[in-house]
């Protein structure tokens, strides 16, 4: 097996669209045994899967692939050609993905996990330079895109805010983009105006990634959110098809939820409850696009009502910086997602997500910190997933995804076993 057994098994379950329970039954092993094979190599509980099981799983997956090949017109060619935007290797919108291509990207993200977890290093992007152009506030997106590029062996040049860029002197998007293309090999751009990143992309042939364009889209965030949901569901033995997803908060200006609902709509039979304070509801055109696939979409302004029975709670911050003179005060105290509410409305296997940052100032009533020690709170695991997913995006756009596996070397330093001082270890989550 050229990939780790964890990557191999996760990939097999995703391709077969089976929960852990059903997959264990399908290959005739105990669920507990499967769980130990799925733990990261080197963890105490991890066990090696017998060769005969690996061969059997390969056979089932190959059979399934053959069936698929005969039943659909086969997908072919590199992933970057299949997700291209107006013929270019750029990532501007989640609309570029199908369920197959998104899952192909996630198989590449799984292969990046040993690098993201600081067990391996790779230099496949040695010599390449990323231009990180952020004209709006950012911590996670800017740093994780930069770190992802560096962890593949590339280097990063940054510019932040308008004040320190030539845009403050009146330079156009076209000129900025064209000039930058002469300096760097890929660009990530965040800009406060919707559609602006597409304008940057039209002025260059190098890969451009949309790091957030106003209230428009945030495709890499939605990809890492979906990756998180699938990974967490795999651990919990759930399937995404048929799940209940509650999107909470500023659904009008929150670009993360705009991209996420469209991406989730690629799955089957979902129930969405959209819970927004009055005046911050999801825009009609996005509702229309997600609703085309026959999902159930319910809208409410009652948090308690909307969260009932949810499998995923996705909370968001009020995007006050985008308010166009509206008289909206943000969240009232009864709009806060907190432990008491989650206990009351949802089961023990709900996952609570947030793209972060959460507003921790007094009176903001954003996602409460009282869930911090609760295994259902997935926000830091979600943020961590930004690295493997963004590495996969770069590897695909720059066409090096097939080189990664053979480029891996052991790390030379010793990172701490747990990154956060408060990281609680929950069963099956090492
Ligand atoms: C979000 C953004 O910038 O859209 N943050 C992020 O990228 N993780 C969400 C927000 O700012 O509220």
CSV table of C-alpha atoms and ligand atoms in Angstrom, one decimal:
chain,number,residue,atom,x,y,z
A,1,UNK,CA,0.0,0.0,0.0
A,2,UNK,CA,1.6,3.3,-1.0
A,3,UNK,CA,-0.6,5.4,1.2
A,4,UNK,CA,-1.1,5.0,5.0
A,5,UNK,CA,-3.8,2.5,6.1
A,6,UNK,CA,-5.8,5.4,7.6
A,7,UNK,CA,-5.9,7.3,4.3
A,8,UNK,CA,-6.6,4.0,2.4
A,9,UNK,CA,-9.6,3.0,4.6
A,10,UNK,CA,-11.1,6.5,4.7
A,11,UNK,CA,-10.9,6.7,1.0
A,12,UNK,CA,-12.6,3.3,0.6
A,13,UNK,CA,-15.5,4.3,2.9
A,14,UNK,CA,-15.9,7.6,1.1
A,15,UNK,CA,-15.9,5.9,-2.3
A,16,UNK,CA,-18.4,3.3,-1.2
A,17,UNK,CA,-20.4,5.9,0.7
A,18,UNK,CA,-20.6,3.6,3.8
A,19,UNK,CA,-20.7,4.3,7.5
A,20,UNK,CA,-18.0,2.7,9.7
A,21,UNK,CA,-20.6,0.2,11.0
A,22,UNK,CA,-21.8,-0.8,7.5
A,23,UNK,CA,-18.3,-0.9,6.1
A,24,UNK,CA,-17.1,-3.1,9.0
A,25,UNK,CA,-20.0,-5.5,8.3
A,26,UNK,CA,-19.4,-5.4,4.5
A,27,UNK,CA,-15.7,-6.6,5.0
A,28,UNK,CA,-16.7,-8.9,7.8
A,29,UNK,CA,-14.7,-7.4,10.7
A,30,UNK,CA,-15.6,-6.0,14.1
A,31,UNK,CA,-16.3,-2.3,14.3
A,32,UNK,CA,-13.7,-2.0,17.1
A,33,UNK,CA,-11.0,-3.6,14.9
A,34,UNK,CA,-11.8,-1.1,12.1
A,35,UNK,CA,-11.6,1.8,14.6
A,36,UNK,CA,-8.1,0.8,15.6
A,37,UNK,CA,-6.9,0.5,12.0
A,38,UNK,CA,-8.3,4.0,11.4
A,39,UNK,CA,-6.2,5.7,14.1
A,40,UNK,CA,-3.2,7.6,13.0
A,41,UNK,CA,0.0,5.5,12.7
A,42,UNK,CA,2.1,5.8,15.8
A,43,UNK,CA,-0.8,6.4,18.2
A,44,UNK,CA,-1.0,4.0,21.1
A,45,UNK,CA,-4.2,2.2,20.2
A,46,UNK,CA,-3.4,1.9,16.5
A,47,UNK,CA,-3.1,-1.6,15.0
A,48,UNK,CA,-1.9,-2.8,11.6
A,49,UNK,CA,-4.6,-4.1,9.3
A,50,UNK,CA,-4.0,-7.6,7.9
A,51,UNK,CA,-2.9,-7.8,4.3
A,52,UNK,CA,-5.8,-10.0,3.4
A,53,UNK,CA,-8.3,-7.3,4.5
A,54,UNK,CA,-6.4,-4.7,2.5
A,55,UNK,CA,-6.7,-6.9,-0.6
A,56,UNK,CA,-10.4,-7.5,0.0
A,57,UNK,CA,-11.1,-3.8,0.4
A,58,UNK,CA,-9.1,-3.0,-2.8
A,59,UNK,CA,-11.2,-5.6,-4.7
A,60,UNK,CA,-14.5,-4.1,-3.4
A,61,UNK,CA,-13.5,-0.6,-4.3
A,62,UNK,CA,-12.2,-1.6,-7.8
A,63,UNK,CA,-15.5,-3.4,-8.5
A,64,UNK,CA,-17.5,-0.4,-7.4
A,65,UNK,CA,-15.3,1.8,-9.6
A,66,UNK,CA,-15.8,-0.5,-12.6
A,67,UNK,CA,-19.6,-0.4,-12.1
A,68,UNK,CA,-19.5,3.4,-11.9
A,69,UNK,CA,-17.4,3.6,-15.0
A,70,UNK,CA,-19.9,1.6,-17.0
A,71,UNK,CA,-22.9,3.5,-15.6
A,72,UNK,CA,-21.6,7.0,-16.2
A,73,UNK,CA,-19.4,8.6,-18.7
A,74,UNK,CA,-16.0,8.3,-17.1
A,75,UNK,CA,-14.3,11.4,-15.7
A,76,UNK,CA,-10.8,11.8,-17.0
A,77,UNK,CA,-7.9,14.1,-17.1
A,78,UNK,CA,-6.3,16.0,-14.2
A,79,UNK,CA,-8.6,17.4,-11.5
A,80,UNK,CA,-7.4,21.0,-12.2
A,81,UNK,CA,-8.8,20.7,-15.7
A,82,UNK,CA,-12.1,19.4,-14.5
A,83,UNK,CA,-12.6,22.2,-11.9
A,84,UNK,CA,-11.1,25.0,-14.1
A,85,UNK,CA,-12.7,28.4,-14.1
A,86,UNK,CA,-13.2,29.9,-17.5
A,87,UNK,CA,-10.5,27.5,-18.7
A,88,UNK,CA,-7.9,28.6,-16.1
A,89,UNK,CA,-6.6,26.8,-13.1
A,90,UNK,CA,-8.2,29.1,-10.6
A,91,UNK,CA,-10.5,28.6,-7.6
A,92,UNK,CA,-13.2,31.3,-7.4
A,93,UNK,CA,-16.4,29.6,-6.5
A,94,UNK,CA,-17.7,26.3,-5.1
A,95,UNK,CA,-19.8,26.1,-8.2
A,96,UNK,CA,-16.7,24.7,-9.9
A,97,UNK,CA,-17.1,21.4,-8.0
A,98,UNK,CA,-19.2,18.2,-8.4
A,99,UNK,CA,-19.5,15.7,-5.7
A,100,UNK,CA,-16.9,13.5,-7.4
A,101,UNK,CA,-14.4,16.2,-7.8
A,102,UNK,CA,-14.8,17.5,-4.3
A,103,UNK,CA,-14.2,14.0,-2.9
A,104,UNK,CA,-11.2,13.6,-5.2
A,105,UNK,CA,-9.8,16.8,-3.6
A,106,UNK,CA,-10.4,15.4,-0.1
A,107,UNK,CA,-8.4,12.2,-1.0
A,108,UNK,CA,-5.5,14.5,-1.7
A,109,UNK,CA,-6.2,16.4,1.6
A,110,UNK,CA,-6.0,13.1,3.4
A,111,UNK,CA,-2.6,12.4,1.9
A,112,UNK,CA,-1.5,15.8,3.2
A,113,UNK,CA,-2.4,14.9,6.8
A,114,UNK,CA,1.0,13.5,7.8
A,115,UNK,CA,2.6,16.8,6.7
A,116,UNK,CA,-0.1,18.9,8.4
A,117,UNK,CA,0.5,16.8,11.6
A,118,UNK,CA,4.2,17.5,11.4
A,119,UNK,CA,5.2,13.9,10.9
A,120,UNK,CA,6.4,14.3,7.3
A,121,UNK,CA,7.9,17.1,5.1
A,122,UNK,CA,7.6,17.6,1.4
A,123,UNK,CA,9.4,19.9,-1.1
A,124,UNK,CA,7.2,19.5,-4.2
A,125,UNK,CA,6.7,23.2,-4.5
A,126,UNK,CA,10.3,24.1,-4.0
A,127,UNK,CA,11.1,27.3,-5.8
A,128,UNK,CA,7.5,28.4,-6.2
A,129,UNK,CA,6.4,31.7,-4.7
A,130,UNK,CA,2.9,32.5,-3.4
A,131,UNK,CA,1.5,36.1,-3.4
A,132,UNK,CA,-0.9,36.5,-0.4
A,133,UNK,CA,-2.9,39.7,-1.1
A,134,UNK,CA,-5.2,40.5,1.7
A,135,UNK,CA,-7.1,43.8,1.4
A,136,UNK,CA,-9.4,42.9,4.4
A,137,UNK,CA,-8.8,41.6,8.0
A,138,UNK,CA,-7.7,38.0,8.2
A,139,UNK,CA,-5.7,35.8,10.6
A,140,UNK,CA,-6.6,32.1,9.8
A,141,UNK,CA,-7.1,32.3,6.1
A,142,UNK,CA,-4.0,34.3,5.3
A,143,UNK,CA,-1.7,32.4,7.7
A,144,UNK,CA,-3.1,28.9,6.8
A,145,UNK,CA,-2.8,29.6,3.0
A,146,UNK,CA,0.8,30.8,3.6
A,147,UNK,CA,1.7,27.9,5.9
A,148,UNK,CA,0.1,25.3,3.5
A,149,UNK,CA,2.3,26.7,0.6
A,150,UNK,CA,5.4,26.6,2.8
A,151,UNK,CA,4.7,23.1,4.0
A,152,UNK,CA,4.8,22.0,0.4
A,153,UNK,CA,8.2,23.6,0.0
A,154,UNK,CA,7.2,27.0,-1.5
A,155,UNK,CA,7.7,30.5,-0.1
A,156,UNK,CA,5.2,33.3,0.5
A,157,UNK,CA,5.2,37.1,-0.1
A,158,UNK,CA,2.4,39.0,1.7
A,159,UNK,CA,0.7,42.3,1.4
A,160,UNK,CA,-2.1,43.3,3.9
A,161,UNK,CA,-4.6,46.2,3.8
A,162,UNK,CA,-5.0,49.0,1.2
A,163,UNK,CA,-2.9,51.5,3.1
A,164,UNK,CA,0.4,49.7,2.3
A,165,UNK,CA,-0.4,48.7,-1.3
A,166,UNK,CA,-0.4,50.8,-4.4
A,167,UNK,CA,-4.2,50.6,-4.5
A,168,UNK,CA,-4.0,53.5,-2.1
A,169,UNK,CA,-2.4,55.4,-5.0
A,170,UNK,CA,-5.3,54.6,-7.3
A,171,UNK,CA,-3.9,51.5,-9.0
A,172,UNK,CA,-6.5,49.3,-10.7
A,173,UNK,CA,-7.2,45.7,-10.0
A,174,UNK,CA,-6.1,44.8,-13.5
A,175,UNK,CA,-2.7,46.5,-13.1
A,176,UNK,CA,-2.1,45.1,-9.7
A,177,UNK,CA,-2.9,41.5,-10.8
A,178,UNK,CA,-0.9,41.7,-14.0
A,179,UNK,CA,2.2,43.1,-12.2
A,180,UNK,CA,2.0,40.5,-9.4
A,181,UNK,CA,1.8,37.7,-12.0
A,182,UNK,CA,5.3,38.7,-13.0
A,183,UNK,CA,6.6,38.1,-9.5
A,184,UNK,CA,4.7,35.1,-8.1
A,185,UNK,CA,3.4,31.7,-9.2
A,186,UNK,CA,0.0,31.8,-7.5
A,187,UNK,CA,-2.1,34.3,-5.7
A,188,UNK,CA,-4.6,34.2,-2.9
A,189,UNK,CA,-6.7,37.3,-2.8
A,190,UNK,CA,-9.2,38.7,-0.2
A,191,UNK,CA,-11.0,41.9,-1.1
A,192,UNK,CA,-14.1,43.6,0.4
A,193,UNK,CA,-16.0,43.8,-2.9
A,194,UNK,CA,-18.1,41.0,-4.3
A,195,UNK,CA,-16.8,39.9,-7.7
A,196,UNK,CA,-13.4,41.6,-7.2
A,197,UNK,CA,-11.4,38.4,-7.0
A,198,UNK,CA,-12.8,37.3,-10.4
A,199,UNK,CA,-11.6,40.6,-11.8
A,200,UNK,CA,-8.1,39.9,-10.5
A,201,UNK,CA,-8.3,36.4,-12.0
A,202,UNK,CA,-9.3,37.7,-15.5
A,203,UNK,CA,-6.1,39.8,-15.5
A,204,UNK,CA,-3.7,36.8,-15.1
A,205,UNK,CA,-3.1,33.3,-16.2
A,206,UNK,CA,-1.5,32.1,-13.0
A,207,UNK,CA,-3.6,30.3,-10.4
A,208,UNK,CA,-5.8,32.6,-8.3
A,209,UNK,CA,-7.7,31.5,-5.2
A,210,UNK,CA,-10.6,33.5,-3.8
A,211,UNK,CA,-9.8,34.0,-0.1
A,212,UNK,CA,-13.1,35.9,0.3
A,213,UNK,CA,-14.7,38.5,-1.9
A,214,UNK,CA,-17.0,40.7,0.3
A,215,UNK,CA,-20.3,39.0,1.0
A,216,UNK,CA,-19.7,36.8,-2.1
A,217,UNK,CA,-17.9,33.5,-1.6
A,218,UNK,CA,-15.2,31.8,0.5
A,219,UNK,CA,-14.7,28.6,-1.4
A,220,UNK,CA,-11.6,27.3,0.5
A,221,UNK,CA,-13.5,27.8,3.8
A,222,UNK,CA,-16.5,25.8,2.5
A,223,UNK,CA,-14.2,23.0,1.3
A,224,UNK,CA,-12.5,22.7,4.7
A,225,UNK,CA,-15.9,22.9,6.4
A,226,UNK,CA,-17.3,20.0,4.3
A,227,UNK,CA,-14.0,18.1,4.8
A,228,UNK,CA,-14.5,18.6,8.6
A,229,UNK,CA,-18.1,17.4,8.5
A,230,UNK,CA,-17.2,14.3,6.5
A,231,UNK,CA,-14.3,13.5,8.8
A,232,UNK,CA,-16.3,14.0,12.0
A,233,UNK,CA,-19.2,12.0,10.6
A,234,UNK,CA,-16.9,9.1,9.7
A,235,UNK,CA,-15.7,9.0,13.3
A,236,UNK,CA,-19.4,9.1,14.5
A,237,UNK,CA,-20.5,6.5,12.0
A,238,UNK,CA,-22.8,8.9,10.2
A,239,UNK,CA,-23.4,9.6,6.5
A,240,UNK,CA,-23.9,13.1,5.1
A,241,UNK,CA,-26.7,12.1,2.8
A,242,UNK,CA,-29.9,12.7,4.7
A,243,UNK,CA,-28.3,14.8,7.5
A,244,UNK,CA,-29.8,17.8,9.2
A,245,UNK,CA,-27.6,20.9,9.0
A,246,UNK,CA,-28.5,24.1,11.0
A,247,UNK,CA,-26.9,27.3,9.7
A,248,UNK,CA,-27.0,30.0,12.3
A,249,UNK,CA,-26.5,33.7,12.4
A,250,UNK,CA,-25.8,36.3,9.8
A,251,UNK,CA,-26.8,34.4,6.7
A,252,UNK,CA,-27.2,37.6,4.6
A,253,UNK,CA,-23.6,38.8,4.7
A,254,UNK,CA,-21.7,35.6,5.8
A,255,UNK,CA,-19.8,34.5,2.7
A,256,UNK,CA,-18.8,31.2,4.4
A,257,UNK,CA,-22.4,30.0,4.6
A,258,UNK,CA,-23.1,31.2,1.0
A,259,UNK,CA,-20.4,28.9,-0.2
A,260,UNK,CA,-21.1,26.0,2.3
A,261,UNK,CA,-24.8,25.6,1.5
A,262,UNK,CA,-24.1,25.3,-2.2
A,263,UNK,CA,-21.4,22.7,-1.6
A,264,UNK,CA,-23.5,20.7,0.8
A,265,UNK,CA,-26.3,20.7,-1.8
A,266,UNK,CA,-24.1,18.4,-3.9
A,267,UNK,CA,-25.1,15.6,-1.4
A,268,UNK,CA,-28.5,13.9,-1.2
A,269,UNK,CA,-31.7,14.5,0.8
A,270,UNK,CA,-30.4,17.1,3.3
A,271,UNK,CA,-32.5,19.1,5.6
A,272,UNK,CA,-31.3,22.7,6.2
A,273,UNK,CA,-32.6,24.9,8.9
A,274,UNK,CA,-31.6,28.5,8.3
A,275,UNK,CA,-31.7,30.4,11.6
A,276,UNK,CA,-31.1,34.1,11.2
A,277,UNK,CA,-32.2,37.2,13.2
A,278,UNK,CA,-34.7,39.3,11.3
A,279,UNK,CA,-33.1,41.2,8.4
A,280,UNK,CA,-30.1,38.8,8.2
A,281,UNK,CA,-31.7,36.0,6.2
A,282,UNK,CA,-30.0,34.0,3.4
A,283,UNK,CA,-30.3,35.8,0.0
A,284,UNK,CA,-33.0,34.4,-2.3
A,285,UNK,CA,-30.7,33.5,-5.2
A,286,UNK,CA,-28.6,31.2,-3.0
A,287,UNK,CA,-31.7,29.6,-1.5
A,288,UNK,CA,-32.9,29.0,-5.0
A,289,UNK,CA,-29.6,27.4,-6.1
A,290,UNK,CA,-29.4,25.1,-3.0
A,291,UNK,CA,-33.1,24.3,-3.3
A,292,UNK,CA,-32.9,23.1,-6.9
A,293,UNK,CA,-31.5,19.8,-5.7
A,294,UNK,CA,-34.6,18.9,-3.8
A,295,UNK,CA,-33.4,19.4,-0.3
A,296,UNK,CA,-35.7,20.5,2.5
A,297,UNK,CA,-35.0,24.1,3.5
A,298,UNK,CA,-36.7,25.6,6.5
A,299,UNK,CA,-36.2,29.2,7.7
A,300,UNK,CA,-36.8,30.5,11.2
A,301,UNK,CA,-35.7,33.2,13.6
A,302,UNK,CA,-36.1,30.9,16.6
A,303,UNK,CA,-32.8,29.2,17.6
A,304,UNK,CA,-34.4,26.6,19.8
A,305,UNK,CA,-36.9,25.6,17.1
A,306,UNK,CA,-34.2,25.4,14.3
A,307,UNK,CA,-31.6,23.5,16.3
A,308,UNK,CA,-33.9,20.6,17.3
A,309,UNK,CA,-32.4,17.3,16.1
A,310,UNK,CA,-29.6,18.9,14.1
A,311,UNK,CA,-26.5,16.8,13.2
A,312,UNK,CA,-24.4,19.9,12.5
A,313,UNK,CA,-24.7,23.4,14.0
A,314,UNK,CA,-22.8,25.9,12.0
A,315,UNK,CA,-22.7,29.2,13.9
A,316,UNK,CA,-21.4,32.5,12.4
A,317,UNK,CA,-20.4,36.0,13.5
A,318,UNK,CA,-22.5,39.1,12.7
A,319,UNK,CA,-20.7,40.7,9.7
A,320,UNK,CA,-21.2,44.3,11.0
A,321,UNK,CA,-18.5,45.6,8.7
A,322,UNK,CA,-20.8,44.8,5.7
A,323,UNK,CA,-23.9,46.5,7.0
A,324,UNK,CA,-25.2,49.1,4.6
A,325,UNK,CA,-26.7,51.5,7.1
A,326,UNK,CA,-29.3,48.9,8.4
A,327,UNK,CA,-30.5,49.2,11.9
A,328,UNK,CA,-29.6,45.7,13.0
A,329,UNK,CA,-28.2,45.4,16.5
A,330,UNK,CA,-26.5,42.0,16.1
A,331,UNK,CA,-27.4,39.0,18.3
A,332,UNK,CA,-29.5,39.3,21.4
A,333,UNK,CA,-28.7,37.1,24.4
A,334,UNK,CA,-31.3,34.5,23.3
A,335,UNK,CA,-29.5,34.1,20.0
A,336,UNK,CA,-26.3,32.6,21.5
A,337,UNK,CA,-25.4,29.0,20.8
A,338,UNK,CA,-24.3,27.7,24.2
A,339,UNK,CA,-24.0,24.4,26.1
A,340,UNK,CA,-27.5,24.6,27.7
A,341,UNK,CA,-29.1,25.1,24.3
A,342,UNK,CA,-27.1,22.4,22.6
A,343,UNK,CA,-27.9,20.0,25.5
A,344,UNK,CA,-31.6,20.8,25.2
A,345,UNK,CA,-32.0,20.6,21.4
A,346,UNK,CA,-29.5,18.1,20.1
A,347,UNK,CA,-28.1,14.6,20.8
A,348,UNK,CA,-24.6,13.6,22.0
A,349,UNK,CA,-23.3,13.2,18.5
A,350,UNK,CA,-24.1,16.7,17.1
A,351,UNK,CA,-21.0,18.7,16.0
A,352,UNK,CA,-20.8,22.4,16.6
A,353,UNK,CA,-18.8,24.4,14.0
A,354,UNK,CA,-17.9,28.1,13.4
A,355,UNK,CA,-15.6,29.5,10.7
A,356,UNK,CA,-14.1,31.8,13.3
A,357,UNK,CA,-13.3,34.4,14.4
A,358,UNK,CA,-16.0,34.3,17.1
A,359,UNK,CA,-16.7,37.7,18.6
A,360,UNK,CA,-15.8,37.3,22.3
A,361,UNK,CA,-16.5,40.9,23.2
A,362,UNK,CA,-19.2,41.5,25.9
A,363,UNK,CA,-22.7,41.7,24.4
A,364,UNK,CA,-21.8,40.1,21.1
A,365,UNK,CA,-23.6,36.8,22.0
A,366,UNK,CA,-21.6,34.9,19.4
A,367,UNK,CA,-20.8,31.1,20.0
A,368,UNK,CA,-20.3,30.7,23.8
A,369,UNK,CA,-17.0,29.5,25.3
A,370,UNK,CA,-18.8,27.2,27.7
A,371,UNK,CA,-18.6,24.4,25.1
A,372,UNK,CA,-14.8,24.6,25.0
A,373,UNK,CA,-14.2,21.3,26.9
A,374,UNK,CA,-17.0,19.5,25.1
A,375,UNK,CA,-16.1,17.0,22.4
A,376,UNK,CA,-19.0,18.2,20.3
A,377,UNK,CA,-17.3,21.5,19.7
A,378,UNK,CA,-15.3,20.9,16.5
A,379,UNK,CA,-14.1,24.5,15.8
A,380,UNK,CA,-10.4,23.9,16.4
A,381,UNK,CA,-10.4,20.6,14.5
A,382,UNK,CA,-12.2,22.5,11.8
A,383,UNK,CA,-9.6,25.3,11.8
A,384,UNK,CA,-6.7,22.7,11.8
A,385,UNK,CA,-8.2,21.2,8.6
A,386,UNK,CA,-7.5,24.4,6.8
A,387,UNK,CA,-3.9,23.2,6.3
A,388,UNK,CA,-4.4,19.9,4.5
A,389,UNK,CA,-7.3,21.2,2.5
A,390,UNK,CA,-5.4,24.3,1.3
A,391,UNK,CA,-2.4,22.2,0.6
A,392,UNK,CA,-4.6,20.0,-1.6
A,393,UNK,CA,-5.9,23.1,-3.4
A,394,UNK,CA,-2.4,24.3,-4.2
A,395,UNK,CA,-1.2,20.8,-5.2
A,396,UNK,CA,-4.1,20.5,-7.6
A,397,UNK,CA,-3.9,24.0,-9.1
A,398,UNK,CA,-0.2,23.7,-9.6
A,399,UNK,CA,-0.4,20.1,-10.9
A,400,UNK,CA,1.8,18.4,-8.4
A,401,UNK,CA,-0.7,16.2,-6.5
A,402,UNK,CA,0.7,13.0,-7.9
A,403,UNK,CA,4.2,13.8,-6.7
A,404,UNK,CA,3.4,14.3,-3.0
A,405,UNK,CA,3.3,10.7,-1.9
A,406,UNK,CA,6.8,9.9,-3.1
A,407,UNK,CA,8.2,13.2,-1.9
A,408,UNK,CA,7.5,12.6,1.8
A,409,UNK,CA,10.4,12.5,4.3
A,410,UNK,CA,10.4,12.3,8.1
A,411,UNK,CA,10.5,15.5,10.1
A,412,UNK,CA,13.8,16.3,11.8
A,413,UNK,CA,12.3,18.2,14.8
A,414,UNK,CA,10.0,17.0,17.6
A,415,UNK,CA,6.7,18.8,17.7
A,416,UNK,CA,4.6,18.5,20.9
A,417,UNK,CA,2.2,15.5,20.8
A,418,UNK,CA,-0.8,17.8,21.4
A,419,UNK,CA,-0.7,21.3,19.9
A,420,UNK,CA,-3.1,23.1,22.2
A,421,UNK,CA,-2.5,23.1,26.0
A,422,UNK,CA,-6.3,22.4,26.5
A,423,UNK,CA,-6.6,19.8,23.8
A,424,UNK,CA,-8.8,17.2,25.3
A,425,UNK,CA,-8.4,13.7,23.9
A,426,UNK,CA,-11.7,12.0,23.1
A,427,UNK,CA,-12.1,8.4,22.2
A,428,UNK,CA,-11.3,7.7,18.5
A,429,UNK,CA,-10.1,11.2,18.0
A,430,UNK,CA,-6.3,11.0,18.5
B,1,LIG,C1,-14.7,34.3,7.9
B,1,LIG,C2,-14.5,35.3,6.7
B,1,LIG,O1,-13.6,36.1,6.7
B,1,LIG,O2,-15.4,35.3,5.9
B,1,LIG,N1,-13.5,34.0,8.5
B,1,LIG,C3,-12.7,33.0,7.9
B,1,LIG,O3,-12.2,33.2,6.9
B,1,LIG,N2,-12.4,31.9,8.6
B,1,LIG,C4,-15.8,34.6,8.8
B,1,LIG,C5,-15.9,35.9,9.5
B,1,LIG,O4,-15.2,36.8,9.3
B,1,LIG,O5,-16.9,36.0,10.3
